[in-house]
Coordinates of C-alpha atoms and ligand atoms in Angstrom, one line a residue:
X16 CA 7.7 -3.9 -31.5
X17 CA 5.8 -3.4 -28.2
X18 CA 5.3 -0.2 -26.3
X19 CA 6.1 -0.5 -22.3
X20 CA 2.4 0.5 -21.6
X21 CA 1.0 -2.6 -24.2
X22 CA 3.8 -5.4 -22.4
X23 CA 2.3 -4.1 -19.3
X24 CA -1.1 -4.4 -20.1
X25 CA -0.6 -7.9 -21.1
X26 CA 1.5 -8.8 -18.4
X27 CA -1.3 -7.9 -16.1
X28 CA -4.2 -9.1 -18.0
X29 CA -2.7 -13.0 -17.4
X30 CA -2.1 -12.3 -13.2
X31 CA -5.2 -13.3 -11.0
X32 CA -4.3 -12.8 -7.1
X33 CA -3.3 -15.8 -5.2
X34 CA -5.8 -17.4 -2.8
X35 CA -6.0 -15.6 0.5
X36 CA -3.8 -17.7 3.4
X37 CA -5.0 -17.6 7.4
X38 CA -1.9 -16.1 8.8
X39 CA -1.2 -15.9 12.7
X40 CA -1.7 -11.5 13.3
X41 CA 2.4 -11.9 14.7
X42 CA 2.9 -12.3 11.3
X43 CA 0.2 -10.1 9.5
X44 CA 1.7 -6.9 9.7
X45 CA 2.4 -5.6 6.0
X46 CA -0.3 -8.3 4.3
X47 CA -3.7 -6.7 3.0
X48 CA -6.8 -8.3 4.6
X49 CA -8.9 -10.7 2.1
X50 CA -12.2 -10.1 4.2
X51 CA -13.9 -7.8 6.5
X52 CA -12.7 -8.2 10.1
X53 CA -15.6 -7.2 13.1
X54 CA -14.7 -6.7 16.5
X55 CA -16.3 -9.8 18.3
X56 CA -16.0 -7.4 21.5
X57 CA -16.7 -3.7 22.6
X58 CA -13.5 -1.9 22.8
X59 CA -12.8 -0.8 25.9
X60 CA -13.8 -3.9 26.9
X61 CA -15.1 -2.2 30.3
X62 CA -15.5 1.0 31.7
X63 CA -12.3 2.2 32.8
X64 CA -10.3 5.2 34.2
X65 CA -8.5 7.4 31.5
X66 CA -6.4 9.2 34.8
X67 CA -4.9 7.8 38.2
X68 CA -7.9 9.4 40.6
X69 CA -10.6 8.7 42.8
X70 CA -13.8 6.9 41.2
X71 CA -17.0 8.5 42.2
X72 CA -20.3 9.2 42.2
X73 CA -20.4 12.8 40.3
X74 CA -23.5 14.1 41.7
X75 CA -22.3 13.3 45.6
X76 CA -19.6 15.9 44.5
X77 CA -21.5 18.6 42.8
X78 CA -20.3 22.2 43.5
X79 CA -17.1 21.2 45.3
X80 CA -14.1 23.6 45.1
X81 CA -11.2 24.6 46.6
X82 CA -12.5 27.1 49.2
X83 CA -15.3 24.7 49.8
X84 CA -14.2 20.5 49.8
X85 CA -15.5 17.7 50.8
X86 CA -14.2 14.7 52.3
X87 CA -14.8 11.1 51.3
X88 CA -14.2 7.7 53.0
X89 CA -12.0 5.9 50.4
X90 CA -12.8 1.6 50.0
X91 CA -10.0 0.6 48.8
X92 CA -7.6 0.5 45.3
X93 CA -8.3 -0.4 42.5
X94 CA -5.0 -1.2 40.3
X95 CA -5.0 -1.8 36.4
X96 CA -6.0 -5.4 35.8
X97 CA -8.2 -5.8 38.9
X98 CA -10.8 -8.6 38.2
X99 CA -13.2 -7.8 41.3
X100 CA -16.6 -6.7 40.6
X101 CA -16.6 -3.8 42.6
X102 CA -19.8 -1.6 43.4
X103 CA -19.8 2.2 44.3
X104 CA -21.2 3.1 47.7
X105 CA -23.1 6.3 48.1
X106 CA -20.9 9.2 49.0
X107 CA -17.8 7.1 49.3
X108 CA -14.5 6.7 46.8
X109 CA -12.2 4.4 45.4
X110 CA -8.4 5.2 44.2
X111 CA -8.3 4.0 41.0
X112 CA -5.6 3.8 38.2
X113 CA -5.7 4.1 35.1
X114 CA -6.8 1.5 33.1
X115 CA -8.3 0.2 35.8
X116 CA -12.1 -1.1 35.7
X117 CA -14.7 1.6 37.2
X118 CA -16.6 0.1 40.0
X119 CA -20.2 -0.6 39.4
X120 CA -22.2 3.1 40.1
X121 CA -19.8 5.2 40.0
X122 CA -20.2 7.6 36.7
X123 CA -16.7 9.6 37.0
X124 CA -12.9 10.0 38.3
X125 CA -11.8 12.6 40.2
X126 CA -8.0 13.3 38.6
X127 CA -5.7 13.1 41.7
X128 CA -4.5 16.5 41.6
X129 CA -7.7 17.5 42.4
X130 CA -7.6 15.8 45.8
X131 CA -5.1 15.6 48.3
X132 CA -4.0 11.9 47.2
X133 CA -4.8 10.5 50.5
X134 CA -5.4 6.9 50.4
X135 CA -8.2 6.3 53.2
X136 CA -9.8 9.4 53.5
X137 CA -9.7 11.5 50.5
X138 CA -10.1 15.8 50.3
X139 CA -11.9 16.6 46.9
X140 CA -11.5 20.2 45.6
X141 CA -12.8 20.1 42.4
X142 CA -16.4 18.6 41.3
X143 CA -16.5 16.6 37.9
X144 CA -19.2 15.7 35.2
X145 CA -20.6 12.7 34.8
X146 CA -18.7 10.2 32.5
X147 CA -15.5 12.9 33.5
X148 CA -12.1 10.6 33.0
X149 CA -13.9 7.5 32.5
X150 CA -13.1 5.6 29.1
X151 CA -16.8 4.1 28.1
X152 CA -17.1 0.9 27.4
X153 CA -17.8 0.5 23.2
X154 CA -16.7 4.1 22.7
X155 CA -13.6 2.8 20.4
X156 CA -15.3 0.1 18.9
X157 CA -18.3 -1.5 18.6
X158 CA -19.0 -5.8 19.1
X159 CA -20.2 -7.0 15.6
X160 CA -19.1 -3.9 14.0
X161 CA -16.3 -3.9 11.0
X162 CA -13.0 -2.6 12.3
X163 CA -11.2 -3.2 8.9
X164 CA -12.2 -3.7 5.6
X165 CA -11.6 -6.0 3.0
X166 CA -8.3 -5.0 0.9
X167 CA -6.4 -2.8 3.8
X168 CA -2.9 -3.1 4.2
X169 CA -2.1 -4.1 7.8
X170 CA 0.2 -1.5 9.2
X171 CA 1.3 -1.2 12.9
X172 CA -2.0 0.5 13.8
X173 CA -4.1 -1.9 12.0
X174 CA -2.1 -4.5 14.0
X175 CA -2.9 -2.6 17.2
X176 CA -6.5 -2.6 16.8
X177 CA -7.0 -6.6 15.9
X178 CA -4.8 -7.4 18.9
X179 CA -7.0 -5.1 21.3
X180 CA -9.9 -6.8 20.0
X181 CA -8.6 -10.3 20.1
X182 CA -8.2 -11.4 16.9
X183 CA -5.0 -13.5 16.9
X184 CA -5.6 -14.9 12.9
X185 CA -6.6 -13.1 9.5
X186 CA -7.2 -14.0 6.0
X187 CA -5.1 -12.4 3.9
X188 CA -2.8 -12.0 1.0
X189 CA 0.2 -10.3 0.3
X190 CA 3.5 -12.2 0.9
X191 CA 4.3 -13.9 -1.9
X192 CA 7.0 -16.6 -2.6
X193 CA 9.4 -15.1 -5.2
X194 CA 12.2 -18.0 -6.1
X195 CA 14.9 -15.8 -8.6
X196 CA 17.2 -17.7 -10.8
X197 CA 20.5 -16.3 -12.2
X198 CA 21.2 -17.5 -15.5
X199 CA 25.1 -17.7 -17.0
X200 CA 28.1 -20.0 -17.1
X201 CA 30.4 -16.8 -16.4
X202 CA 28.7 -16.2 -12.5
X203 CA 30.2 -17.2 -9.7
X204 CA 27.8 -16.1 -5.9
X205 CA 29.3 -13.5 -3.8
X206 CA 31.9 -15.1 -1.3
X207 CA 33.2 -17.7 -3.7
X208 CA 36.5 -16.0 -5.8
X209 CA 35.9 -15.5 -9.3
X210 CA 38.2 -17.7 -12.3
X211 CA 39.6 -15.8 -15.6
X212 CA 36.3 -14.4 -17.2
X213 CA 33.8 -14.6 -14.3
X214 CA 32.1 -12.1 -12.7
X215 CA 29.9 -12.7 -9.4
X216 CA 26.3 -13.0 -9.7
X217 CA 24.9 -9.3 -9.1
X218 CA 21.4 -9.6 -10.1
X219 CA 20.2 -12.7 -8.3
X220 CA 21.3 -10.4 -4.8
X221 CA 19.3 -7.5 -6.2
X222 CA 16.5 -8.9 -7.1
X223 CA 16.2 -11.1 -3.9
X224 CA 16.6 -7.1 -2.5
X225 CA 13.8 -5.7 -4.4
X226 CA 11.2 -8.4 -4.1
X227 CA 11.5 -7.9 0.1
X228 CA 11.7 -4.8 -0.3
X229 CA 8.3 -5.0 -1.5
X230 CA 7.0 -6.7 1.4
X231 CA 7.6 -10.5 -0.4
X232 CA 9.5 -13.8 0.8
X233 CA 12.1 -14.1 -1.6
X234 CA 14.6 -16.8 -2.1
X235 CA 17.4 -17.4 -4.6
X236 CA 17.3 -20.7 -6.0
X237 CA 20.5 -20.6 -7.5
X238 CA 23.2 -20.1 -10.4
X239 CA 22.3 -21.9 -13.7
X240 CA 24.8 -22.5 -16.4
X241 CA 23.5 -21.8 -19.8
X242 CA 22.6 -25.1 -19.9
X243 CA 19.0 -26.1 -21.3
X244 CA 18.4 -29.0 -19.7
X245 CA 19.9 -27.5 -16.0
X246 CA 17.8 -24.7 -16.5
X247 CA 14.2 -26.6 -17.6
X248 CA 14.6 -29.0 -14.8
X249 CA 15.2 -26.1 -12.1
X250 CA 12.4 -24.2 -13.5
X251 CA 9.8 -27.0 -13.6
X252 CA 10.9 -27.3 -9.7
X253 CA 10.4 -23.9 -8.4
X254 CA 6.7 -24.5 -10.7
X255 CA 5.8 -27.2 -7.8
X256 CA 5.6 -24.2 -4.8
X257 CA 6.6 -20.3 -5.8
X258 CA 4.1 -17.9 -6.5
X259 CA 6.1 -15.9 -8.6
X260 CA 9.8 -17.2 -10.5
X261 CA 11.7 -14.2 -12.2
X262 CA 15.1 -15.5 -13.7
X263 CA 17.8 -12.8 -15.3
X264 CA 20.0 -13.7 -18.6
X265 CA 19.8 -15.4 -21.4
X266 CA 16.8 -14.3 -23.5
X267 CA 18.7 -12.0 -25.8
X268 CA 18.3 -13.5 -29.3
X269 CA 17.7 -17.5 -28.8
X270 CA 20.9 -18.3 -29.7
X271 CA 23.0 -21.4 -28.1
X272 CA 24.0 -18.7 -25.3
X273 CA 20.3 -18.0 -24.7
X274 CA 19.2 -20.9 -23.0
X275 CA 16.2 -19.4 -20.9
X276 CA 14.8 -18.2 -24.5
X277 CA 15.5 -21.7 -26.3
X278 CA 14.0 -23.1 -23.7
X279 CA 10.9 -21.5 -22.7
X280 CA 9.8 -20.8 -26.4
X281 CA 6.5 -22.0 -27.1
X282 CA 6.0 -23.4 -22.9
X283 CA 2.9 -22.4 -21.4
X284 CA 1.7 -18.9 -22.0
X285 CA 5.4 -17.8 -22.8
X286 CA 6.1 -15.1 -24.8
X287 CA 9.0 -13.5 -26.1
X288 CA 8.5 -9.7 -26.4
X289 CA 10.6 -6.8 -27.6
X290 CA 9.5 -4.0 -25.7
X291 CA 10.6 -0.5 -27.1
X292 CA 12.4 0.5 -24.3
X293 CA 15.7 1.4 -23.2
X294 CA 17.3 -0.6 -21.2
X295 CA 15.4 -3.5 -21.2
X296 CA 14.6 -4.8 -24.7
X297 CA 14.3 -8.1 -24.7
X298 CA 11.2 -9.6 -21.8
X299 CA 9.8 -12.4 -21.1
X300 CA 6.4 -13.7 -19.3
X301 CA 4.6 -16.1 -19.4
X302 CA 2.4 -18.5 -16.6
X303 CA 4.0 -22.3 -16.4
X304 CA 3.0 -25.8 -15.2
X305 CA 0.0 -26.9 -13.6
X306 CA -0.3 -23.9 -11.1
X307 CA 0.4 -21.1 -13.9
X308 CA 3.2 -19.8 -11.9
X309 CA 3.7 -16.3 -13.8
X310 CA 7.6 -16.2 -14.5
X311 CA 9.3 -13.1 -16.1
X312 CA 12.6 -14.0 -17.8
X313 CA 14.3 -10.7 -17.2
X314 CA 17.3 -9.3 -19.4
X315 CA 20.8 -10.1 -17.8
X316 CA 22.6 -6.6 -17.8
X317 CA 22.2 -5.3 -14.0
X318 CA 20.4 -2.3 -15.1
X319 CA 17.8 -3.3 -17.2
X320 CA 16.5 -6.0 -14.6
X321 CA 16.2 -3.1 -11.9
X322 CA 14.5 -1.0 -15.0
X323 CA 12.1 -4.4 -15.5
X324 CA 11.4 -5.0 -12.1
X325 CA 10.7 -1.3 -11.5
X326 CA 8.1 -1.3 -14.3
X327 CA 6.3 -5.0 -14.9
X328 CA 7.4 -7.2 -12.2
X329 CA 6.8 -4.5 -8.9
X330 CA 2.9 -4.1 -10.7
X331 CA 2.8 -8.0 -11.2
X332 CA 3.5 -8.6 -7.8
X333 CA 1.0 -6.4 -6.5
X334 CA -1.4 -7.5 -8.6
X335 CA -0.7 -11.6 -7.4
X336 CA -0.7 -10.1 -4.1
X337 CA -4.4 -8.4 -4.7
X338 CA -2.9 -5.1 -3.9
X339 CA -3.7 -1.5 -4.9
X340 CA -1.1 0.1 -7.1
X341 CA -0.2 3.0 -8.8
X342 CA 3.7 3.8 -9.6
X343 CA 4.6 7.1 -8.5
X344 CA 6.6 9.4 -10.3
X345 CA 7.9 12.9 -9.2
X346 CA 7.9 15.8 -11.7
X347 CA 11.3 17.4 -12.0
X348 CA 13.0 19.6 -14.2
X349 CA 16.4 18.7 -16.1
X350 CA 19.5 20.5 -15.2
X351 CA 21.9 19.4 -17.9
X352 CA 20.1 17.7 -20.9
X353 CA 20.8 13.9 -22.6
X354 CA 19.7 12.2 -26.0
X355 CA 17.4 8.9 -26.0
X356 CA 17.1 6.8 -28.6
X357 CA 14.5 7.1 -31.6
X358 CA 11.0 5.0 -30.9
X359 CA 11.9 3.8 -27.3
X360 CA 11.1 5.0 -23.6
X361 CA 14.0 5.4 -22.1
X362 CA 14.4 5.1 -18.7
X363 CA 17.7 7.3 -17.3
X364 CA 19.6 7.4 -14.2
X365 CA 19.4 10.8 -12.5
X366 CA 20.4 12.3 -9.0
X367 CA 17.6 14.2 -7.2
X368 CA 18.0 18.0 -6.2
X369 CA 16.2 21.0 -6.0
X370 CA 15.8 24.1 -8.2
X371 CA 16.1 27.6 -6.2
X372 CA 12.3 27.0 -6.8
X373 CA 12.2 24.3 -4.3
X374 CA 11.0 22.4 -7.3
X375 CA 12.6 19.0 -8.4
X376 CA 16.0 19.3 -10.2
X377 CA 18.0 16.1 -12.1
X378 CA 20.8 15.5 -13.4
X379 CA 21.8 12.3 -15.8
X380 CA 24.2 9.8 -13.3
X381 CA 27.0 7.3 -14.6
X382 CA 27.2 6.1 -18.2
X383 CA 24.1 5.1 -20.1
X384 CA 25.2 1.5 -20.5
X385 CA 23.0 -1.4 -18.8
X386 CA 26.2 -2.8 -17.1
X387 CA 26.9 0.1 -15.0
X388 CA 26.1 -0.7 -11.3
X389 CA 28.7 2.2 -10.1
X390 CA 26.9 4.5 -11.2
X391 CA 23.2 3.0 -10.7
X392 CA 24.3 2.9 -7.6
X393 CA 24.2 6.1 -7.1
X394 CA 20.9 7.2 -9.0
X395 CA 17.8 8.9 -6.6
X396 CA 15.6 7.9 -10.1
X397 CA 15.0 6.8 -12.9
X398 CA 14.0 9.8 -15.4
X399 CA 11.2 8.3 -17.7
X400 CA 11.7 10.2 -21.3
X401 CA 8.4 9.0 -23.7
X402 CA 9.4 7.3 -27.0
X403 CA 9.0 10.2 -29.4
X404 CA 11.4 12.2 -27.8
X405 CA 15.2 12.4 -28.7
X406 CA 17.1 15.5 -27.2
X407 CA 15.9 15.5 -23.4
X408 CA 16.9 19.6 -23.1
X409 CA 17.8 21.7 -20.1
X410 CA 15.0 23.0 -18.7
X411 CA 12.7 20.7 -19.9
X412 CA 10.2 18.6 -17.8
X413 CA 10.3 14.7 -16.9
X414 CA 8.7 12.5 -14.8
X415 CA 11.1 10.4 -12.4
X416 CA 10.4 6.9 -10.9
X417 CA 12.1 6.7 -7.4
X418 CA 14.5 4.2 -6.8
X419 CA 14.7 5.2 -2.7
X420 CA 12.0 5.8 -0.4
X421 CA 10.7 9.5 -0.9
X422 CA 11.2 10.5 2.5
X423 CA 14.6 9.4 2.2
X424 CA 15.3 11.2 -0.5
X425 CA 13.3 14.4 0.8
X426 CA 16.0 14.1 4.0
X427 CA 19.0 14.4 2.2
X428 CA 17.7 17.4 -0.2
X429 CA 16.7 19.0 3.0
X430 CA 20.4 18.4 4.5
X431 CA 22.1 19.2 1.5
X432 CA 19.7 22.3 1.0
X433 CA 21.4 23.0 4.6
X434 CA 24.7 22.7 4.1
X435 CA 25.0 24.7 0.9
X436 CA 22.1 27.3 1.7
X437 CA 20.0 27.0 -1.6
X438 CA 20.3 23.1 -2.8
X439 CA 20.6 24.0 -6.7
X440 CA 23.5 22.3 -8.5
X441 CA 26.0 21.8 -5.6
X442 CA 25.7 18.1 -5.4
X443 CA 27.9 15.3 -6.4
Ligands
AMP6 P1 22.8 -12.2 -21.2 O1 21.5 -11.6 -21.5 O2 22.8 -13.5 -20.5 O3 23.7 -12.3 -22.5 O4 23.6 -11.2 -20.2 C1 23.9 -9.9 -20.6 C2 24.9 -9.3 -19.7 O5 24.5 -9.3 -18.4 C3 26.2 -10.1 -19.7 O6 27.3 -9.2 -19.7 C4 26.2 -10.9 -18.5 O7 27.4 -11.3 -18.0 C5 25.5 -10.0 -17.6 N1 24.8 -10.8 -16.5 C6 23.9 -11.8 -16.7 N2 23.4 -12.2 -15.6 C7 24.0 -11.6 -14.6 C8 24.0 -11.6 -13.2 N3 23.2 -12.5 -12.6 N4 24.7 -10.7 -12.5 C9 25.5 -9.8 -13.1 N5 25.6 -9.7 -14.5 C10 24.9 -10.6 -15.2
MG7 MG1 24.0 -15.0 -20.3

């Protein structure tokens, strides 16, 4: 058998990122850059004025104050956007707005509650520094300097700052094609009814869920009987374009009812693992075809593909994606104690609270078996309980993998801590 940490390992040790694409910065945001990106202009562009005001001369204002003003002759506005070159002329003003470009030789704004607003002859009490309420030009950012580096993820303010600068493509990596296959001759997709013995399709739906979730294009290429030949020919034409092909089913034992097993056994870099975990036994990866396309063949019992995704594919992807990645995991401490098996990590279903601590508090959720979507469902977590361990006790410590974004999870504890006034126990 196979520890999770040794599947992992070699799962990962077969992934190489995918070549960086040039992708249009209206669809960037989320991607991580492949290369440095420099400004190719200062940022501000210009000179401009950070208040609406008067743009001056500072020095032709020196020791002005309310008891003692002075009066300037005002040239004209200047409005945001305002493509004149403009020049200053001694001892006079111009209104100017912000955003606006400051006219050549002038070296400050006046804000206009320090004037008396008029707009041809202008009453300044209140004398300025130079460079007051003027946004220099280059002061942001430098031309030719690097404004990101290689391997950030572009988030909104990233985005803001390549648009400001111009940059309207990037090289980058990150969105991955994920095609998912659901394996079975009992499912049936959502929104078609379901015959004697079916069930609809729950995994192809979830994993679809998971893999944007992630920040990936994800597509479901369809329901397979447990079929060899249907599944081999569907396979081989997802090889042609995806990135990344996870199917669910059929891989318990290689029987006749594991087709994705018989099938894939001894393709490509396939192998067939037993990983001592629980749920989640029975993996599969390999890279296929000409592109080695990685493909995990995932259990079919609903919660052990969330469990596999959660601990190989989610690291897969970010490593095909050339991200950074570390799964994070949230100490807590158990409220009402469960077994796990002998020799396997088990990976539980909890709900999330807190202790009158404030620290982390779980509690087991639903039954333990891998068909139970009611009650994983309902689950903050999964509660990761190392192999040697049998009797998960009250009181004792485990590490949890989120299933929900922390913050939230962190707004309902904080809303439940609310409602009841301490938080400990009073949920569900
Ligand atoms: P298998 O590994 O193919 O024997 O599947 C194990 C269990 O998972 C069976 O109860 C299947 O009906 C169920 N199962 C397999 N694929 C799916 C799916 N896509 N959605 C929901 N349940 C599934
Ligand atoms: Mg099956």
């Amino acid at each position: 058998m196979t520890s999770v940490a040794e599947h992992l390992e070699a799962v990962l040790a077969q992934i190489s990122p995918v070549p960086a694409r040039t992708v249009p910065l209206s669809r960037a945001h989320g991607l991580v850059l492949a290369e440095d990106v420099t400004s190719p202009v200062d940022l501000p562009r210009f000179a401009n004025s950070a208040m609406d005001g008067y743009a001056v001369r500072a020095r032709e204002i020196a020791g002005v104050t309310p008891e003692e003003p002075r009066v300037l002759p005002v040239l004209g506005d200047i409005p945001a956007g305002d493509g004149r070159a403009l020049t200053h002329r001694d001892f006079h003003a111009w209104r100017i707005l912000t955003g606006a470009p400051v006219p050549d030789g002038a070296d400050a704004v006046v804000r206009v509650e320090d004037t008396d607003g008029h707009p041809r002859e202008v009453m300044i009490t209140r004398a300025v520094e130079v460079g007051a309420n003027v946004r220099a030009a280059g002061e942001d950012v430098r031309a030719g300097s690097v404004i990101l580096s290689a391997g950030t993820r572009i988030g909104p303010a990233q985005v803001a700052v390549l648009a400001s600068a111009g940059v309207a493509e990037v090289r980058a990596t990150g969105q991955l094609s994920v095609v998912v296959l659901s394996t079975g001759d009992e499912l049936v997709p959502v929104g078609e009814p379901v015959g004697p013995g079916q069930i609809h399709d729950s995994n192809g739906p979830m994993l679809i869920a998971l893999a944007r979730a992630a920040g990936h294009f994800a597509v479901h290429g369809g329901h397979l009987p447990d079929d060899e030949k249907a599944i081999k020919a569907e396979i081989e034409h997802h090889l042609g374009h995806a990135d990344l092909v996870i199917t669910s089913g059929g891989v318990s034992k290689g029987g006749s009812y594991d087709a994705v097993k018989s099938v894939l056994t001894g393709a490509g870099s396939m192998e067939f693992t037993e990983v001592d975990m629980q749920p989640g036994k029975p993996q599969g990866f390999g890279l296929l075809g000409r592109r080695k396309v990685p493909v995990f063949t995932l259990p079919g019992n609903p919660v052990s593909v969330l469990v596999s995704f959660e601990v190989f594919v989610r690291p897969a992807l970010a490593a095909l994606a050339g991200q950074r990645y570390e799964a994070v995991t949230l100490p807590a401490v158990v409220l009402e104690g469960w077994s796990s098996p002998e020799g396997r990590q088990q990976y539980h279903r909890v709900r999330l609270s807190r202790d009158t601590s404030g620290a982390y508090a779980v509690a087991p959720v639903g039954g333990p078996g891998s068909h139970l979507v009611g009650g994983l469902a309902l689950a903050d977590g999964l509660a990761v309980v190392p192999a040697e361990v049998t009797d998960v006790a009250t009181g004792s410590r485990v590490s949890v993998l989120p299933l929900r974004p922390l913050g939230e999870i962190e707004a309902d504890l904080a809303q439940e801590q609310d409602r009841t006034g301490s938080g400990q126990q009073e949920r569900g």
